[in-house]
XYZ file of C-alpha atoms in Angstrom:
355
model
C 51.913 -84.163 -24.786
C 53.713 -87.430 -26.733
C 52.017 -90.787 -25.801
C 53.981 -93.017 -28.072
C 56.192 -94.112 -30.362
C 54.671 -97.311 -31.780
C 56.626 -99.282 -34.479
C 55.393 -101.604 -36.529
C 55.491 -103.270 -39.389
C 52.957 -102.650 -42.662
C 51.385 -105.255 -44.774
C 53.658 -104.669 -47.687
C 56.857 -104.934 -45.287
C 57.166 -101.531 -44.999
C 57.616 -100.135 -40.900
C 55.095 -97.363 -39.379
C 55.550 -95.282 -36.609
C 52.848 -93.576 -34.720
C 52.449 -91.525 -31.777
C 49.769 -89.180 -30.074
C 51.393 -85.854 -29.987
C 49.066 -82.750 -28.882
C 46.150 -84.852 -29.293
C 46.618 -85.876 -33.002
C 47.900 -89.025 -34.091
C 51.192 -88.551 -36.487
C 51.999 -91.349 -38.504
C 55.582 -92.259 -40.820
C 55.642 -94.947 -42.897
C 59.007 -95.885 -44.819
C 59.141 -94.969 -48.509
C 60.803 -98.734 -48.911
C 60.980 -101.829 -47.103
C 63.916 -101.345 -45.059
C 65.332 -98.131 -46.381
C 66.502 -95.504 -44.371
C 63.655 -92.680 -46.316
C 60.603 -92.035 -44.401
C 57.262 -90.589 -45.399
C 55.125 -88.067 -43.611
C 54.250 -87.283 -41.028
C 50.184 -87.915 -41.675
C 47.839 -86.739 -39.117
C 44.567 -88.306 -37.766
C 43.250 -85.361 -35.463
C 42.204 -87.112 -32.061
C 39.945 -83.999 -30.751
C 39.588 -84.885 -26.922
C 41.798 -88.369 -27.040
C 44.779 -87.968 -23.911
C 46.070 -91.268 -24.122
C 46.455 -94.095 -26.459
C 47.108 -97.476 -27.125
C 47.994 -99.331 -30.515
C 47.599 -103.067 -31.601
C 48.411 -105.102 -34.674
C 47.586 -108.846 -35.634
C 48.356 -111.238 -38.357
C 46.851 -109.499 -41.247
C 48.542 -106.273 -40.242
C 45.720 -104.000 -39.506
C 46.875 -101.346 -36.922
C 44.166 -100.429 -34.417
C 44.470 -97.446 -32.430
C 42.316 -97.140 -28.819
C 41.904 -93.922 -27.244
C 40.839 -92.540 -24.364
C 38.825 -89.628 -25.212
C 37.600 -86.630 -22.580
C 35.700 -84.454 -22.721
C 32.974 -81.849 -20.349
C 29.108 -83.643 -20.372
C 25.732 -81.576 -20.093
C 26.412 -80.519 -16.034
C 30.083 -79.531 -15.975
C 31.690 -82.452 -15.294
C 34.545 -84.533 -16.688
C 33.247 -87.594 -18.531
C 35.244 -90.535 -20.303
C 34.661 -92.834 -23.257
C 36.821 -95.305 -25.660
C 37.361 -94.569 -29.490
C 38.726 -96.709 -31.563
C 40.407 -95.935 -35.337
C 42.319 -98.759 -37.795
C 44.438 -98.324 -40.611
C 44.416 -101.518 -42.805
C 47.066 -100.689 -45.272
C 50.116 -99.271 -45.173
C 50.387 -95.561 -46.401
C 46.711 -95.120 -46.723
C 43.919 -92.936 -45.014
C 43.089 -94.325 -41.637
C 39.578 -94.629 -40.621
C 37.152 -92.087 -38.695
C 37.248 -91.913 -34.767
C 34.303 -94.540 -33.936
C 33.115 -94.937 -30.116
C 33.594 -97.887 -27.697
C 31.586 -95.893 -24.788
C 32.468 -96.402 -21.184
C 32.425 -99.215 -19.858
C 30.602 -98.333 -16.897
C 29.374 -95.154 -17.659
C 26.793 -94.618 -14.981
C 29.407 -94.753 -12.196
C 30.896 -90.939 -10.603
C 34.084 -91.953 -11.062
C 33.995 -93.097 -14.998
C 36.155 -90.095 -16.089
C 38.945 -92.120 -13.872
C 39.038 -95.132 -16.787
C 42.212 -95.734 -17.362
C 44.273 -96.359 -20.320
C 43.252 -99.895 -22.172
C 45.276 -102.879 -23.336
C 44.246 -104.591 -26.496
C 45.371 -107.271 -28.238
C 44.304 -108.764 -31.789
C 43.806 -112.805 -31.599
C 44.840 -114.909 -34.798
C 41.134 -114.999 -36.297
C 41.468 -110.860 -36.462
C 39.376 -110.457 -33.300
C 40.341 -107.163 -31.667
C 40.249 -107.533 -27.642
C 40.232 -104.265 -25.260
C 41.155 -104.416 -21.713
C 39.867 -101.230 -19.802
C 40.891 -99.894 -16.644
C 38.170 -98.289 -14.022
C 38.787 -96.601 -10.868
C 37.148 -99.189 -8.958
C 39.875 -101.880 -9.630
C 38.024 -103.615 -11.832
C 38.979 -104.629 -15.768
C 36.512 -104.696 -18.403
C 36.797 -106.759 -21.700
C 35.046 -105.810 -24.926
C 36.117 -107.615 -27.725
C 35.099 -107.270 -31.806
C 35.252 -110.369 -33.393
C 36.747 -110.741 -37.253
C 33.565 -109.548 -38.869
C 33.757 -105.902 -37.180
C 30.608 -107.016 -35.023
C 30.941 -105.480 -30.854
C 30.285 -107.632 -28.299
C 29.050 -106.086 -24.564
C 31.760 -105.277 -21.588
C 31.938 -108.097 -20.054
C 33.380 -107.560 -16.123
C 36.577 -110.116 -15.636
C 35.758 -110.255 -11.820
C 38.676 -108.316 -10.062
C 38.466 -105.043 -7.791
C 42.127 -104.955 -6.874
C 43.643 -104.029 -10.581
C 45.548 -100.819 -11.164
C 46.055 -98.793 -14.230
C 47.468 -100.228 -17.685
C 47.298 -103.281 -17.743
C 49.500 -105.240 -21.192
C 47.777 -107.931 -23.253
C 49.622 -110.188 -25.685
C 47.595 -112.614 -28.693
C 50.049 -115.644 -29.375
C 50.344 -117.293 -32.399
C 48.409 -120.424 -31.094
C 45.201 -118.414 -31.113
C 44.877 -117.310 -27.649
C 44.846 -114.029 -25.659
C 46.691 -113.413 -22.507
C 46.618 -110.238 -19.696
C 48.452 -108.958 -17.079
C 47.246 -106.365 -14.796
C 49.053 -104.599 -12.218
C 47.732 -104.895 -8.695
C 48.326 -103.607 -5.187
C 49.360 -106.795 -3.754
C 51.169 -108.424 -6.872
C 50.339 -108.742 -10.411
C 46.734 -110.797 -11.969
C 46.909 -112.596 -14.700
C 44.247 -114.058 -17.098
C 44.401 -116.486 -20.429
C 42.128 -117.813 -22.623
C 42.194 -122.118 -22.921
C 42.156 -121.628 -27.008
C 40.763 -119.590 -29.820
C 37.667 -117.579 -28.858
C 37.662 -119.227 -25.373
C 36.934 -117.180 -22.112
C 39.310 -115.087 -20.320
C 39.735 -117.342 -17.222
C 42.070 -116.068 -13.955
C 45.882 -117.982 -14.122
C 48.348 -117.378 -11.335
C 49.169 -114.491 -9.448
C 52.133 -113.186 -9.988
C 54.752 -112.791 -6.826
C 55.818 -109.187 -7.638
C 54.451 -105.719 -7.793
C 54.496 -104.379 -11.389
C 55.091 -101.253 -11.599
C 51.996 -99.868 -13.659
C 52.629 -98.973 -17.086
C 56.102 -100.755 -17.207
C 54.772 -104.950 -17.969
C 54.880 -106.074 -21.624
C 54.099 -109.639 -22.821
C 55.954 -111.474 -25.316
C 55.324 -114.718 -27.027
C 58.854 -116.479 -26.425
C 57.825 -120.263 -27.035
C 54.770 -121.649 -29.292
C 52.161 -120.579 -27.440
C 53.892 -119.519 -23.997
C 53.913 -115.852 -22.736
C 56.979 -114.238 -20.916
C 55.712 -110.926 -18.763
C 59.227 -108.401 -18.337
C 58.463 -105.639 -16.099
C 60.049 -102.993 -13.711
C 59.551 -105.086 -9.993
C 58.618 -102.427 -7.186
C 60.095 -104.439 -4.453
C 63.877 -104.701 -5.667
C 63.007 -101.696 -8.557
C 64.779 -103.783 -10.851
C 63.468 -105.734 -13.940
C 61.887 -109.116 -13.710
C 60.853 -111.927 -16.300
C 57.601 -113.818 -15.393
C 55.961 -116.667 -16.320
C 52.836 -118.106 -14.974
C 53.666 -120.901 -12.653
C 57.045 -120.159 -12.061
C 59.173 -117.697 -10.205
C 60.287 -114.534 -11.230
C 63.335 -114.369 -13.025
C 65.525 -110.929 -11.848
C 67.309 -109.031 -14.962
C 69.086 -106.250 -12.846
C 69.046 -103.119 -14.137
C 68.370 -99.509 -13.258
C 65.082 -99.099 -15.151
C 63.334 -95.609 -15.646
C 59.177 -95.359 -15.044
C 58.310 -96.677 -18.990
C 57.557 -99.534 -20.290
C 59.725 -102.485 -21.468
C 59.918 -103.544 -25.117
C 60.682 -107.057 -26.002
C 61.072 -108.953 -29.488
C 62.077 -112.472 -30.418
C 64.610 -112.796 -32.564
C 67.398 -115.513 -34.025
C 70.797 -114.696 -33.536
C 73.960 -116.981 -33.992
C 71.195 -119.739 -34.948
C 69.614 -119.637 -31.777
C 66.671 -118.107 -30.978
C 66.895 -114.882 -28.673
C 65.178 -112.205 -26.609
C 65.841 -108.635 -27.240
C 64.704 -106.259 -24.525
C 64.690 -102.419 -24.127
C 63.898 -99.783 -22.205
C 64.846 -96.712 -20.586
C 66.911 -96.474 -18.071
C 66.593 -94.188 -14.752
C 69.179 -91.652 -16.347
C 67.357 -91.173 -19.346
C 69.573 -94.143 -21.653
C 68.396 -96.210 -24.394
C 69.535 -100.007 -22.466
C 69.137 -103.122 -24.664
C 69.329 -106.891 -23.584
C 69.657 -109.814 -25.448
C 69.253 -113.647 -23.690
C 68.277 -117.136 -25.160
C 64.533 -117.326 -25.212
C 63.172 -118.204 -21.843
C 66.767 -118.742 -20.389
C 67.156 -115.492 -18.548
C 68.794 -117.431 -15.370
C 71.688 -117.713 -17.110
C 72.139 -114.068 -17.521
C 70.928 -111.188 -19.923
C 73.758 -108.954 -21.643
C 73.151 -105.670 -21.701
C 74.468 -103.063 -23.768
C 74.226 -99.077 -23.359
C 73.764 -97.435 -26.200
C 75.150 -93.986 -25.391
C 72.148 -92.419 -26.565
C 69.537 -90.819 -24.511
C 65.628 -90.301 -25.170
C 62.027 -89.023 -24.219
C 59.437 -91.925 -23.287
C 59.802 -94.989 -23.955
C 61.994 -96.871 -26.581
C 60.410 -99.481 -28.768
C 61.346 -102.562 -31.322
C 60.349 -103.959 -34.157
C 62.177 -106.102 -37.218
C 62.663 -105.081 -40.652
C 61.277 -106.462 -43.927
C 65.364 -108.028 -44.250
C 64.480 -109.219 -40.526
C 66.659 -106.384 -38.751
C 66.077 -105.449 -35.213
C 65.385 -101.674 -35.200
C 65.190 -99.789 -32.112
C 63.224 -96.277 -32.890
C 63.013 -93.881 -29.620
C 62.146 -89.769 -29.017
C 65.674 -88.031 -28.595
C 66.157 -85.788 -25.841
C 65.554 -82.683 -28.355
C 62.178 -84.486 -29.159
C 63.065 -85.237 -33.358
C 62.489 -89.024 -33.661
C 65.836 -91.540 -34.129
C 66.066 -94.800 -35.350
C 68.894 -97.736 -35.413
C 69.038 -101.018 -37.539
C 70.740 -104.182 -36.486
C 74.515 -104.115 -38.656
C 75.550 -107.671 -38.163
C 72.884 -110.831 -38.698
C 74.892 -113.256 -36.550
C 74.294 -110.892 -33.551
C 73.021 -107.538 -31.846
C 75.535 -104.496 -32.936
C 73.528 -101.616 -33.883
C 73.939 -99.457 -36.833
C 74.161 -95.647 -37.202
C 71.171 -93.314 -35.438
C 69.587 -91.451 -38.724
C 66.575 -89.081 -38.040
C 63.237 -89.534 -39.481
C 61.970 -86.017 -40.809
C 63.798 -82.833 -38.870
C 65.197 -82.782 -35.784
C 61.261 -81.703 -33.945
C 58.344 -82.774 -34.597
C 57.286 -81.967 -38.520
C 54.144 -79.737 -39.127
C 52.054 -82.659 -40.325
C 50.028 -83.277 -43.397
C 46.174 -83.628 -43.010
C 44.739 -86.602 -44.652
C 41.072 -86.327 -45.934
């Protein structure tokens, strides 16, 4: 089972790329900022843990959130949050530590689903947790690694994996898919309450929403739209934006960028016959059209961004024959892609333990 890749970059500029293969986490970090040699992989074994999520803030810590199952005392299926971080590039990660469930007296608490998380500018890491009920449950840790109680954000419509976003301004923002149309929350400022914002007019296709930051404190949501099953931008208060597009069932990956002097978006995903698609528009101007580009190359999952330490977009992805590929951006005035090189062999690597 993959769940995965992540890219992202390390504190000393050098990228990392995770992912939860077989129920341990393999990690690659480059050997130099922006080089084309890669390390690894490393392994954290994730004994139980089906499905993951990863999240980064300002100072670069990665934190990984699991979801963890495993039989309890009577026979059944029961469900609980770990959490591990890695605070420096190319060192050990930390031990598997336990979030619990947050509601773990209920039947159907092996049903949790797969968490969002986001990591607010004071280093405060936020988790977002699906239940079968509908409902979304926030526990957050502030910056001194102290856990505060689930706290219930009031909905019993919400479906599975939902995508949070921390903006540079401080504040944390959450979309959730839902059966009738997509809730959103935000927080007023720095270590404010989550408070409901708008509904959103379209129904997200779970899984596929991804916030992005694309003005000074003003979150874009691009998502695969049920209703027309093409891709959407979405911004509270406003109407949907359609992309077009022949999207897969993954998620969308989205980066800001400058490009020609102007500040840009730079989408990808996956489209519906299995191709790495990427977009690039002015930042929040999508109504005047999105350019896509095929790649030609195909790919497992999802594919994901991330910029270099020379401030390269890179576009990392599973091949179809499951080794993992990676492209750089060639040209600095705009979005031509490199060469695909291979990180490791053309499979996944028999892994190195850490201890």
């Amino acid at each position: 089972m993959l769940s995965g890749p992540w890219l992202l970059p390390g504190h000393d500029g050098r990228l990392l790329v995770y992912a939860l293969v077989d129920r341990s986490v393999l990690r690659w970090t480059e050997s130099a900022p922006g080089g084309d040699h890669w390390l690894g992989p490393d392994i954290l074994p994730a004994p139980d843990v089906t499905r993951l999520t990863v999240a980064q803030g300002g100072n670069r810590y990665v934190h990984l959130i699991g979801r963890q199952v495993r039989e309890n005392g009577d026979g059944n299926l029961a469900a609980e949050l770990v959490y591990a971080i890695q605070y420096q590039a190319g060192r050990p990660m930390s031990e598997w530590r336990t979030l619990g469930n947050p509601q773990p007296s209920r039947p159907r608490s092996a049903q949790t689903g797969l968490p969002a998380a986001a990591v607010d500018a004071a280093g405060a890491l936020h988790v977002f947790a699906p239940t079968a009920e509908g409902r979304v449950l926030l526990r957050r840790e502030d910056a001194k690694g102290r856990w505060e109680p689930w706290l219930d954000l009031g909905v019993t419509a919400a479906l599975d994996t939902p995508a949070a976003v921390a903006t540079t301004s401080g504040h944390v923002a959450l979309l959730a898919p839902a059966r009738a149309g997509a809730l959103t929350w935000c927080q007023r400022g720095p270590d404010a309450p989550m408070e409901r914002g708008h509904d959103l007019p379209v129904l997200a296709l779970p899984g596929s929403a991804t916030g992005l930051e694309t003005s000074p404190g003003r979150v874009t949501w691009y998502l695969t739209d049920l209703r027309g099953g093409g891709i959407v931008a979405a911004r509270p208060g406003e109407w949907p934006v359609p992309l077009g597009g022949d999207p897969g069932d993954g998620r969308h990956a989205a980066l800001t960028t400058v490009l020609g002097g102007r500040p840009c978006t730079v989408l990808a995903h996956r489209d519906a016959a299995g191709r790495i698609m990427l977009g690039v528009c002015a930042a929040e101007d999508e109504r005047n059209g999105v350019w896509w580009t095929d790649t030609g190359t195909t790919c497992l999952g999802d594919p994901v961004l991330a910029r270099d330490s020379r401030g390269r977009v890179v576009v990392l992805a599973v091949a179809a024959d499951g080794g993992l590929i990676l492209a750089r951006q060639a040209s600095g005035r705009e979005l031509v892609l490199g060469d695909w090189i291979r990180i490791g062999t053309n499979r996944w690597p028999t892994p190195h333990v850490e201890v």
